[in-house]
Tab-separated table of N, CA and C in Angstrom:
chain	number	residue	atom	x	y	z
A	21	UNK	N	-1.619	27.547	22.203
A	21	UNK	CA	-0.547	28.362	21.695
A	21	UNK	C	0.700	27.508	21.518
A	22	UNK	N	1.581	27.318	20.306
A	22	UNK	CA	2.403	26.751	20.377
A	22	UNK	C	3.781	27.068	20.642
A	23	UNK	N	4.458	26.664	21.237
A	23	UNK	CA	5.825	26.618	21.786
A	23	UNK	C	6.973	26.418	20.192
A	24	UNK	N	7.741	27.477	20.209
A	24	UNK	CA	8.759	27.068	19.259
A	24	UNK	C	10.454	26.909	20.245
A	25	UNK	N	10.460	25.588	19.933
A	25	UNK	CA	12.060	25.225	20.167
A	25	UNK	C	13.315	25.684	19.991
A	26	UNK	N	14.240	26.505	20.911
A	26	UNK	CA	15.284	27.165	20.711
A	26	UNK	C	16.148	25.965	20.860
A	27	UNK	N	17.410	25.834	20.328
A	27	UNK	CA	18.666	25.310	20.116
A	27	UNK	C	19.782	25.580	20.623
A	28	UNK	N	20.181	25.625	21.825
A	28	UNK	CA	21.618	26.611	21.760
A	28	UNK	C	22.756	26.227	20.902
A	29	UNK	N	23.410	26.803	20.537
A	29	UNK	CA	24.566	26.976	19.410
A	29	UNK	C	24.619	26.213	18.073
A	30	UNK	N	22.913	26.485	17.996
A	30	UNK	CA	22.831	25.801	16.314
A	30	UNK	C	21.901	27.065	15.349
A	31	UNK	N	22.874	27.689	14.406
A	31	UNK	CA	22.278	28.647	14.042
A	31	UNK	C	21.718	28.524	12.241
A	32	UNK	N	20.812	29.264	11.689
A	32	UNK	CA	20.078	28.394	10.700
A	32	UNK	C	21.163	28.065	9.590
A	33	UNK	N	20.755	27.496	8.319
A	33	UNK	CA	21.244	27.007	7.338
A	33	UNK	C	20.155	27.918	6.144
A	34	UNK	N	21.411	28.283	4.928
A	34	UNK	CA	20.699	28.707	3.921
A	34	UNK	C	20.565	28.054	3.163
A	35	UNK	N	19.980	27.066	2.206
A	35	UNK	CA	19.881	26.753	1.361
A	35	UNK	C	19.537	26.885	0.258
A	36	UNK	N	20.927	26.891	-0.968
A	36	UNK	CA	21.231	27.404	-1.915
A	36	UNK	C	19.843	26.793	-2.822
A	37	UNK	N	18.954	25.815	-3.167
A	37	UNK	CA	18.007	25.734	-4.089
A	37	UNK	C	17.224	24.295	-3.505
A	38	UNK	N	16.062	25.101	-3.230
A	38	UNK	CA	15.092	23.299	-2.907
A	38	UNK	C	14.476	22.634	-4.308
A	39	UNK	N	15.014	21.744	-4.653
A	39	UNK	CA	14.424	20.867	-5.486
A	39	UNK	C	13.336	20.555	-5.809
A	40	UNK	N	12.584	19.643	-4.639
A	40	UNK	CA	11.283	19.372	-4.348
A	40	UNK	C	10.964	19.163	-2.652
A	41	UNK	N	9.537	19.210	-2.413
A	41	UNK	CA	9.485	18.666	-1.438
A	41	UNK	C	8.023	17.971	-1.321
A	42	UNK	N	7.899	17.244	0.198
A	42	UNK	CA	6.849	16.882	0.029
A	42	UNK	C	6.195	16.518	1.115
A	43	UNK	N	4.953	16.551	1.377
A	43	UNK	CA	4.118	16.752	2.290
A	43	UNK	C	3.169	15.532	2.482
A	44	UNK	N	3.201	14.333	3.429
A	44	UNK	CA	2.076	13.283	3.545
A	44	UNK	C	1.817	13.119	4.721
A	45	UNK	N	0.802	12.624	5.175
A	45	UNK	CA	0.178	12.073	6.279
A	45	UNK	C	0.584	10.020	6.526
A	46	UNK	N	1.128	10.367	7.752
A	46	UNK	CA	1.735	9.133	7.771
A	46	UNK	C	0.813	8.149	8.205
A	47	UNK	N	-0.323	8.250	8.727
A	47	UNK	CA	-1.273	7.144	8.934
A	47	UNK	C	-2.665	7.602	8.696
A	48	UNK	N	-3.883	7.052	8.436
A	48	UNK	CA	-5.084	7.440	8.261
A	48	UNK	C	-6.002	8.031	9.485
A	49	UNK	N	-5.150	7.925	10.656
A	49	UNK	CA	-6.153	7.866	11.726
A	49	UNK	C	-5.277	8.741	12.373
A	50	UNK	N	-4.012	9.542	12.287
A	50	UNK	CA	-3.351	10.427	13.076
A	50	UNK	C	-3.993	11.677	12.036
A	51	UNK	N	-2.962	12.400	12.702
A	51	UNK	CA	-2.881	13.791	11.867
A	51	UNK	C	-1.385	14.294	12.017
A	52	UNK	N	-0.292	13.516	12.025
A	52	UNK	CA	1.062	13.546	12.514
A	52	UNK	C	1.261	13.561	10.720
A	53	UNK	N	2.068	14.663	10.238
A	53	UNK	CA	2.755	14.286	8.693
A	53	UNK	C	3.941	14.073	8.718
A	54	UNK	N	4.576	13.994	7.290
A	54	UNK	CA	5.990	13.765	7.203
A	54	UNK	C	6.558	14.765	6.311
A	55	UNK	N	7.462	15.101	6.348
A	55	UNK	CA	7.626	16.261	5.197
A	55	UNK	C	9.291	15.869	4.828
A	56	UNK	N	9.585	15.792	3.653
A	56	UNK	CA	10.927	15.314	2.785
A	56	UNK	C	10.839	16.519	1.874
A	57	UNK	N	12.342	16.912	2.211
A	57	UNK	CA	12.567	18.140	1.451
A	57	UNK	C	14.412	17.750	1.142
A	58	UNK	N	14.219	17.841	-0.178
A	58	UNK	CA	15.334	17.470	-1.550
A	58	UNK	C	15.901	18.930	-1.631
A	59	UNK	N	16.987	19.595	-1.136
A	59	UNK	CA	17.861	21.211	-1.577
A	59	UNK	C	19.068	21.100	-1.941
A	60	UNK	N	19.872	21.831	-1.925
A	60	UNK	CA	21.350	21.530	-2.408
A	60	UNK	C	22.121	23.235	-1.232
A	61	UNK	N	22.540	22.395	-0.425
A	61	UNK	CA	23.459	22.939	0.596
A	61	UNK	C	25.294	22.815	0.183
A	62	UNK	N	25.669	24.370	0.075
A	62	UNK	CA	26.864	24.276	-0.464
A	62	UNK	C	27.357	23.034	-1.704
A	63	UNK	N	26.932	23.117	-2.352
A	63	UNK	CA	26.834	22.500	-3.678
A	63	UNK	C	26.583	20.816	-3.636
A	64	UNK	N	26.077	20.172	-2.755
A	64	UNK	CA	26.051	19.343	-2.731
A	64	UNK	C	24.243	18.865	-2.364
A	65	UNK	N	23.830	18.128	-2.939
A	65	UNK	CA	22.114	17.666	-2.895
A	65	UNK	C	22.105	16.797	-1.527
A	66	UNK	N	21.141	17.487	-0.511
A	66	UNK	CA	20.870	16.578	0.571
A	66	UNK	C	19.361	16.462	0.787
A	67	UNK	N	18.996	15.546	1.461
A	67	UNK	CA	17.420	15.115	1.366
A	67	UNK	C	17.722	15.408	3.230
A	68	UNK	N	16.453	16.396	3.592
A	68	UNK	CA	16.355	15.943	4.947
A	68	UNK	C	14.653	15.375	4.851
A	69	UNK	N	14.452	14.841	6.050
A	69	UNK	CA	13.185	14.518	6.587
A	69	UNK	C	12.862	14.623	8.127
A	70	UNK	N	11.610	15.391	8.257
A	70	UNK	CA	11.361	15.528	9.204
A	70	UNK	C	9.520	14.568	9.190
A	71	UNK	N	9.687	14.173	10.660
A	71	UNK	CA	8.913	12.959	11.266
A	71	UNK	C	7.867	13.114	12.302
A	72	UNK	N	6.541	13.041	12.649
A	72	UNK	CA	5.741	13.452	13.033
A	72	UNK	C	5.649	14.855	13.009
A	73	UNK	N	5.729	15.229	12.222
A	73	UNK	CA	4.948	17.108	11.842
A	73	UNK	C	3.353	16.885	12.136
A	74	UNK	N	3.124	18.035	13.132
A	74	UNK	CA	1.702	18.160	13.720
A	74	UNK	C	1.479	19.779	13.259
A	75	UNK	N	2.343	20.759	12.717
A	75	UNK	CA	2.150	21.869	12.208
A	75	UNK	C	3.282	22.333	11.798
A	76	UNK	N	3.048	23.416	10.749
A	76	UNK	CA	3.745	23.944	9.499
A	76	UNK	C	3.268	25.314	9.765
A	77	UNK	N	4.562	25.971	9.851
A	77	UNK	CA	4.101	27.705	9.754
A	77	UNK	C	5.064	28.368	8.579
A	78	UNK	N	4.706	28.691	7.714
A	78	UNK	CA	5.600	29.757	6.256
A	78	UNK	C	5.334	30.976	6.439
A	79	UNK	N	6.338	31.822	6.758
A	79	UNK	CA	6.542	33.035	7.469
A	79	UNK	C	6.585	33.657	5.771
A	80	UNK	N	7.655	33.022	5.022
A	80	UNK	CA	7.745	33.967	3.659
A	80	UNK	C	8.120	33.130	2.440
A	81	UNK	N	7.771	33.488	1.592
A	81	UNK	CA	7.825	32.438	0.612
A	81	UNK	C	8.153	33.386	-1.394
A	82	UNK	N	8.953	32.930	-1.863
A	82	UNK	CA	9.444	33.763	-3.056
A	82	UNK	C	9.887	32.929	-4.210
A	83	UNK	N	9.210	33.064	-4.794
A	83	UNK	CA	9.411	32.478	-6.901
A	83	UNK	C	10.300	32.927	-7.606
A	84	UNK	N	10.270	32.841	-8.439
A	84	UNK	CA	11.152	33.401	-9.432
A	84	UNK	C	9.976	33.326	-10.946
């Protein structure tokens, strides 16, 4: 069962439009990924990345 990480006094971020993102496996022999995601937060384009991802959960998801 996995454990999700609370933060104290860091509350979420909306982000106004994700660009792209992207999803790889950082070595052949782990199962640790990487995920780079390109959005634009208060009008300005920021790239975050997050580093050993061992799971991904999408609660909700919406197109246009």
């Amino acid at each position: 069962m996995a454990n999700e990480l609370n933060i104290s006094e860091v509350s979420p971020i909306l982000l106004q439009h994700i660009k792209k993102w992207r999803l790889y496996r950082e070595t052949d022999r782990d199962a640790n990924y990487t995920i780079e995601l390109a959005a634009v937060y208060h009008f300005r384009s920021i790239i975050f990345t997050f580093k050993d991802v061992s799971a991904v959960t999408i609660r909700d998801l919406e197109t246009l």
